[in-house]
Amino acid sequence: MKNIKYIFFGSPEFAQTILSALITAGLPPIAVVTNPDRPFGRKKILTPPPVKLLAEKYNIPVFQPEKIGEECVEEVKTLEAEAFVVAAYAKIIPKTLIDAVPLGALGIHPSLLPLYRGASPIQGAILGGEKETGVAIYKMDEAVDHGPVFAERKTEIGENETYAELQKQLAKIASEMIVEILPKFASGEMTPVEQRHDEATLTKKFKTEDGFISEEMLAKALSGENQEEAERVSRTIRALNPDPGVWTLRQAQGKPQRIKLLSAKLENGQLKLESVQMEGKTPQSAKLYF
C-alpha cells in the first residue's frame, strides 16, 4: 500500500467520523484544515470544530483559516502534500490550491452525484422524498461537486429516518469507501467517470423560514385526510431538525405562540407528532398540545 502525504479538509461530525476511520486504518493526514472556533449555545462559549478536537488528540497539525486566500495557499504549499481529502468543509477551495498538490483533491459528498450538489445534500434528499441516497467520492475541480466520480455507494432512506440518523449512516459508508479508495488513488489505479451534468440538481443552505409549517398545513397532516400534506410535513420535520429547526405558530391568549416541532412519524399516511417545544420551555410530548 502506497503511503500518501495528504491534507484533510473538514469540520463537523460527519468529517470527524471519516478522519477517525483514516487514522485507525493507518492513513493519517499530515495536517488538517478546519473552520475557526465559533461561539456555541446560549452562553456563546467558543467551541472548536469536531475535526480539530480529533486532530489534536493525535498531534496532527491544525490550520483554521477564516477564508482561503493567497496566504493560506502559500502556507499549505510549504507542507509539500501530494493530495487533499475534503469532507464537509463548507468553503470553496480555489483551483489555485487544488493545483498546488500533484494528485489533486478527493471530494467526499453524501449524495449520488450529480444529484443534490451543494451545501445540504442529506436534507435535500429527505425533503425530495427520495427512497435512496448514498456517497460519492470524486476528483474535485473549480466547480461545486462537479468533478468526475471514482466511486459511489447507495443506501436506502427509511420512511421515518431522520437527518441525524441518515447522516450517521452516510458517514459510516463514506469512511469505509475512503479507506479503500485513498491508497488506490495514490498509486494511480483508479480512473474517474464524468458526471451526467445534464441531470444535476442543486441544494441550498436552509434558513429559519424554510422550517415554517402553517397551522392549516399541520392540521391537514394530522387529520389523516391528506396523505400528501402529511408526507410533506413529515419530510420537513425529519430533514430540518435540529438545524435550522421546524416550527409553527398557534394562537394562545390572543397572540401567536411559536412551537418547535421536534420529531414525528408517518403512520398509514397520517402524521403523528411525538415531541414539541413551546417557546422558552423544554421539549415535551406532543400529546399535551395536539
Short mmCIF file of C-alpha atoms in Angstrom, two decimals:
data_model
loop_
_atom_site.label_atom_id
_atom_site.label_comp_id
_atom_site.label_asym_id
_atom_site.label_seq_id
_atom_site.Cartn_x
_atom_site.Cartn_y
_atom_site.Cartn_z
CA MET A 1 0.00 0.00 0.00
CA LYS A 2 1.48 3.32 -1.07
CA ASN A 3 1.75 5.90 1.69
CA ILE A 4 0.36 9.27 0.69
CA LYS A 5 1.05 12.69 2.14
CA TYR A 6 -2.32 14.38 2.18
CA ILE A 7 -4.12 17.19 3.98
CA PHE A 8 -7.63 16.62 5.34
CA PHE A 9 -10.23 19.39 4.99
CA GLY A 10 -13.41 19.18 7.09
CA SER A 11 -15.17 20.44 10.20
CA PRO A 12 -18.37 18.77 11.57
CA GLU A 13 -19.09 15.31 13.00
CA PHE A 14 -19.57 13.83 9.52
CA ALA A 15 -15.97 14.76 8.68
CA GLN A 16 -14.71 13.72 12.12
CA THR A 17 -16.07 10.19 11.60
CA ILE A 18 -14.22 9.93 8.28
CA LEU A 19 -10.97 11.30 9.71
CA SER A 20 -11.18 8.84 12.60
CA ALA A 21 -11.52 5.93 10.16
CA LEU A 22 -8.50 7.09 8.16
CA ILE A 23 -6.37 7.39 11.30
CA THR A 24 -7.50 3.98 12.57
CA ALA A 25 -6.64 2.43 9.19
CA GLY A 26 -3.09 3.77 9.38
CA LEU A 27 -3.76 6.57 6.88
CA PRO A 28 -3.44 9.75 8.96
CA PRO A 29 -3.11 13.12 7.21
CA ILE A 30 -0.02 15.28 7.59
CA ALA A 31 -2.26 18.21 8.55
CA VAL A 32 -5.90 19.24 8.94
CA VAL A 33 -7.65 22.37 7.65
CA THR A 34 -10.87 23.15 9.51
CA ASN A 35 -13.15 26.05 10.42
CA PRO A 36 -12.20 28.56 13.13
CA ASP A 37 -13.59 28.04 16.63
CA ARG A 38 -17.10 29.52 16.90
CA PRO A 39 -19.36 30.71 19.76
CA PHE A 40 -21.90 28.00 20.55
CA GLY A 41 -25.04 27.72 22.65
CA ARG A 42 -26.89 30.30 24.70
CA LYS A 43 -23.74 31.26 26.59
CA LYS A 44 -21.81 31.67 23.31
CA ILE A 45 -18.89 29.56 24.52
CA LEU A 46 -16.05 29.46 21.98
CA THR A 47 -16.13 25.88 20.68
CA PRO A 48 -13.66 24.09 18.37
CA PRO A 49 -15.00 22.04 15.43
CA PRO A 50 -15.07 18.24 16.00
CA VAL A 51 -12.31 17.65 13.43
CA LYS A 52 -9.93 19.92 15.35
CA LEU A 53 -10.53 18.02 18.59
CA LEU A 54 -9.72 14.70 16.93
CA ALA A 55 -6.64 16.04 15.14
CA GLU A 56 -5.23 17.49 18.37
CA LYS A 57 -5.75 14.14 20.11
CA TYR A 58 -3.37 12.58 17.57
CA ASN A 59 -0.98 15.56 17.43
CA ILE A 60 -1.88 16.34 13.82
CA PRO A 61 -1.15 20.00 12.89
CA VAL A 62 -4.33 22.08 12.55
CA PHE A 63 -4.94 25.14 10.36
CA GLN A 64 -8.08 27.26 10.83
CA PRO A 65 -8.21 29.99 8.16
CA GLU A 66 -11.25 32.28 8.14
CA LYS A 67 -11.01 32.23 4.35
CA ILE A 68 -8.73 30.57 1.83
CA GLY A 69 -6.69 33.38 0.34
CA GLU A 70 -3.19 33.65 -1.06
CA GLU A 71 -1.62 33.45 2.39
CA CYS A 72 -3.36 30.14 3.10
CA VAL A 73 -2.36 28.75 -0.30
CA GLU A 74 1.30 29.58 0.31
CA GLU A 75 1.19 28.09 3.81
CA VAL A 76 -0.30 24.83 2.52
CA LYS A 77 2.34 24.63 -0.21
CA THR A 78 5.08 24.53 2.43
CA LEU A 79 3.68 21.21 3.70
CA GLU A 80 4.50 19.55 0.35
CA ALA A 81 1.36 17.42 0.36
CA GLU A 82 0.56 15.14 -2.58
CA ALA A 83 -3.23 15.40 -2.29
CA PHE A 84 -6.24 16.69 -0.35
CA VAL A 85 -9.18 14.77 1.09
CA VAL A 86 -12.21 17.03 1.55
CA ALA A 87 -15.36 16.20 3.54
CA ALA A 88 -17.97 18.76 4.67
CA TYR A 89 -15.53 21.66 4.73
CA ALA A 90 -18.21 24.20 3.65
CA LYS A 91 -15.77 26.57 1.97
CA ILE A 92 -14.90 26.80 -1.71
CA ILE A 93 -11.38 25.50 -2.29
CA PRO A 94 -9.92 27.59 -5.13
CA LYS A 95 -8.33 25.98 -8.16
CA THR A 96 -5.01 27.59 -7.25
CA LEU A 97 -4.96 25.49 -4.08
CA ILE A 98 -6.12 22.27 -5.77
CA ASP A 99 -3.39 22.76 -8.38
CA ALA A 100 -0.81 23.09 -5.60
CA VAL A 101 -0.83 19.31 -5.00
CA PRO A 102 0.28 16.88 -7.74
CA LEU A 103 -2.52 14.32 -7.30
CA GLY A 104 -5.33 16.81 -6.79
CA ALA A 105 -8.22 16.67 -4.32
CA LEU A 106 -10.63 13.86 -3.43
CA GLY A 107 -14.08 15.15 -2.51
CA ILE A 108 -16.44 13.10 -0.33
CA HIS A 109 -20.08 14.06 -0.91
CA PRO A 110 -23.13 12.49 0.81
CA SER A 111 -25.33 12.12 -2.27
CA LEU A 112 -25.40 10.19 -5.53
CA LEU A 113 -23.82 12.81 -7.78
CA PRO A 114 -24.85 14.64 -9.86
CA LEU A 115 -27.97 14.75 -7.65
CA TYR A 116 -28.03 17.15 -4.70
CA ARG A 117 -24.83 19.03 -5.29
CA GLY A 118 -24.15 21.82 -2.82
CA ALA A 119 -24.50 22.64 0.85
CA SER A 120 -27.30 20.36 2.13
CA PRO A 121 -27.43 17.05 0.22
CA ILE A 122 -28.75 14.92 3.09
CA GLN A 123 -31.54 17.34 3.95
CA GLY A 124 -32.26 17.79 0.26
CA ALA A 125 -32.69 14.06 -0.34
CA ILE A 126 -35.12 13.68 2.58
CA LEU A 127 -37.12 16.74 1.56
CA GLY A 128 -37.21 15.49 -2.02
CA GLY A 129 -38.87 12.26 -0.92
CA GLU A 130 -36.02 10.11 -2.23
CA LYS A 131 -36.12 6.39 -1.44
CA GLU A 132 -32.34 6.10 -1.63
CA THR A 133 -29.23 8.22 -1.49
CA GLY A 134 -25.55 7.48 -0.97
CA VAL A 135 -21.97 8.71 -1.01
CA ALA A 136 -19.85 9.78 -3.96
CA ILE A 137 -16.07 10.16 -3.97
CA TYR A 138 -14.91 12.33 -6.82
CA LYS A 139 -11.95 14.31 -8.14
CA MET A 140 -12.54 17.96 -7.31
CA ASP A 141 -12.34 20.79 -9.82
CA GLU A 142 -13.12 24.51 -9.56
CA ALA A 143 -16.93 24.00 -9.62
CA VAL A 144 -19.03 22.76 -6.69
CA ASP A 145 -19.32 18.94 -6.55
CA HIS A 146 -18.71 18.85 -10.30
CA GLY A 147 -15.67 16.65 -10.93
CA PRO A 148 -15.55 13.08 -12.29
CA VAL A 149 -16.56 10.30 -9.87
CA PHE A 150 -14.29 7.49 -8.66
CA ALA A 151 -16.94 5.53 -6.76
CA GLU A 152 -20.49 5.69 -5.41
CA ARG A 153 -22.32 3.57 -2.86
CA LYS A 154 -26.07 3.57 -2.24
CA THR A 155 -28.22 3.24 0.87
CA GLU A 156 -31.98 3.28 1.42
CA ILE A 157 -33.77 6.13 3.19
CA GLY A 158 -36.31 4.79 5.70
CA GLU A 159 -39.84 6.21 5.76
CA ASN A 160 -39.22 7.78 9.18
CA GLU A 161 -35.43 8.16 9.02
CA THR A 162 -34.21 11.50 10.35
CA TYR A 163 -31.38 13.72 9.18
CA ALA A 164 -29.24 12.71 12.17
CA GLU A 165 -29.78 9.00 11.55
CA LEU A 166 -29.10 9.23 7.82
CA GLN A 167 -26.03 11.41 8.33
CA LYS A 168 -24.56 8.82 10.70
CA GLN A 169 -25.17 6.03 8.18
CA LEU A 170 -23.65 8.02 5.31
CA ALA A 171 -20.60 8.92 7.41
CA LYS A 172 -20.05 5.21 8.06
CA ILE A 173 -20.33 4.42 4.35
CA ALA A 174 -18.02 7.30 3.43
CA SER A 175 -15.44 6.10 5.96
CA GLU A 176 -15.39 2.59 4.51
CA MET A 177 -15.09 3.94 0.98
CA ILE A 178 -12.26 6.42 1.53
CA VAL A 179 -10.13 3.89 3.44
CA GLU A 180 -10.41 1.58 0.44
CA ILE A 181 -10.05 4.23 -2.28
CA LEU A 182 -7.29 6.53 -0.98
CA PRO A 183 -4.39 4.04 -1.43
CA LYS A 184 -5.63 3.12 -4.92
CA PHE A 185 -5.94 6.80 -5.79
CA ALA A 186 -2.38 7.38 -4.58
CA SER A 187 -1.00 4.59 -6.76
CA GLY A 188 -2.94 5.69 -9.85
CA GLU A 189 -5.09 2.56 -10.00
CA MET A 190 -8.42 4.37 -10.36
CA THR A 191 -9.97 6.22 -13.29
CA PRO A 192 -12.90 8.56 -12.56
CA VAL A 193 -16.05 8.72 -14.69
CA GLU A 194 -17.52 12.06 -15.81
CA GLN A 195 -20.78 13.04 -14.12
CA ARG A 196 -24.02 13.33 -16.09
CA HIS A 197 -24.09 17.10 -15.78
CA ASP A 198 -27.44 17.49 -17.56
CA GLU A 199 -29.07 15.58 -14.67
CA ALA A 200 -27.54 17.71 -11.91
CA THR A 201 -29.65 19.14 -9.09
CA LEU A 202 -28.57 21.72 -6.51
CA THR A 203 -29.29 22.15 -2.81
CA LYS A 204 -29.14 25.29 -0.72
CA LYS A 205 -28.30 26.16 2.85
CA PHE A 206 -31.64 26.11 4.66
CA LYS A 207 -32.78 29.08 6.74
CA THR A 208 -35.21 29.51 9.64
CA GLU A 209 -38.10 30.42 7.34
CA ASP A 210 -37.69 27.12 5.44
CA GLY A 211 -38.77 25.28 8.59
CA PHE A 212 -42.13 27.06 8.98
CA ILE A 213 -45.25 24.87 8.86
CA SER A 214 -48.56 26.76 8.78
CA GLU A 215 -51.24 25.80 11.30
CA GLU A 216 -53.54 24.88 8.42
CA MET A 217 -50.95 22.60 6.79
CA LEU A 218 -50.21 20.91 10.12
CA ALA A 219 -53.91 20.30 10.79
CA LYS A 220 -54.31 18.59 7.41
CA ALA A 221 -51.26 16.41 8.06
CA LEU A 222 -52.53 15.36 11.50
CA SER A 223 -56.09 14.68 10.36
CA GLY A 224 -55.20 11.72 8.16
CA GLU A 225 -57.35 13.14 5.36
CA ASN A 226 -54.47 14.47 3.26
CA GLN A 227 -51.63 11.98 2.81
CA GLU A 228 -49.64 14.28 0.53
CA GLU A 229 -49.60 17.02 3.17
CA ALA A 230 -48.71 14.50 5.88
CA GLU A 231 -45.73 13.25 3.87
CA ARG A 232 -44.55 16.79 3.14
CA VAL A 233 -44.67 17.84 6.80
CA SER A 234 -43.03 14.58 7.89
CA ARG A 235 -40.15 15.09 5.45
CA THR A 236 -39.67 18.67 6.66
CA ILE A 237 -39.52 17.63 10.32
CA ARG A 238 -37.13 14.77 9.58
CA ALA A 239 -34.87 16.86 7.35
CA LEU A 240 -34.61 20.23 9.07
CA ASN A 241 -34.15 19.23 12.71
CA PRO A 242 -32.11 20.22 14.60
CA ASP A 243 -30.90 22.94 12.24
CA PRO A 244 -32.48 25.27 11.20
CA GLY A 245 -35.43 23.69 13.02
CA VAL A 246 -39.13 23.24 12.22
CA TRP A 247 -41.84 25.38 13.78
CA THR A 248 -45.42 26.55 13.63
CA LEU A 249 -47.46 29.40 15.10
CA ARG A 250 -50.52 28.78 17.24
CA GLN A 251 -52.90 31.29 18.76
CA ALA A 252 -52.72 31.35 22.56
CA GLN A 253 -54.25 34.06 24.77
CA GLY A 254 -54.91 36.20 21.74
CA LYS A 255 -51.39 36.16 20.32
CA PRO A 256 -49.35 33.77 18.15
CA GLN A 257 -47.15 31.35 20.06
CA ARG A 258 -44.17 29.68 18.43
CA ILE A 259 -43.95 25.90 18.77
CA LYS A 260 -40.96 23.84 17.62
CA LEU A 261 -41.90 20.53 16.00
CA LEU A 262 -39.03 18.27 17.07
CA SER A 263 -39.98 14.77 15.97
CA ALA A 264 -42.78 12.93 14.19
CA LYS A 265 -43.61 9.68 12.42
CA LEU A 266 -45.75 8.80 9.45
CA GLU A 267 -48.26 6.01 10.14
CA ASN A 268 -50.58 4.85 7.36
CA GLY A 269 -50.40 8.21 5.63
CA GLN A 270 -51.11 10.19 8.80
CA LEU A 271 -48.65 12.42 10.67
CA LYS A 272 -48.06 11.53 14.32
CA LEU A 273 -46.26 14.26 16.25
CA GLU A 274 -44.03 12.88 19.02
CA SER A 275 -42.12 15.76 20.57
CA VAL A 276 -42.60 19.54 20.56
CA GLN A 277 -41.13 22.52 22.38
CA MET A 278 -43.04 25.62 23.41
CA GLU A 279 -41.10 28.87 23.29
CA GLY A 280 -38.95 29.25 26.40
CA LYS A 281 -39.67 25.72 27.66
CA THR A 282 -38.08 22.28 27.50
CA PRO A 283 -39.16 19.60 24.97
CA GLN A 284 -42.40 17.81 25.84
CA SER A 285 -44.69 15.12 24.47
CA ALA A 286 -46.77 16.41 21.58
CA LYS A 287 -49.84 14.75 23.14
CA LEU A 288 -50.02 17.63 25.61
CA TYR A 289 -50.76 20.10 22.81
CA PHE A 290 -52.01 18.20 19.74
#
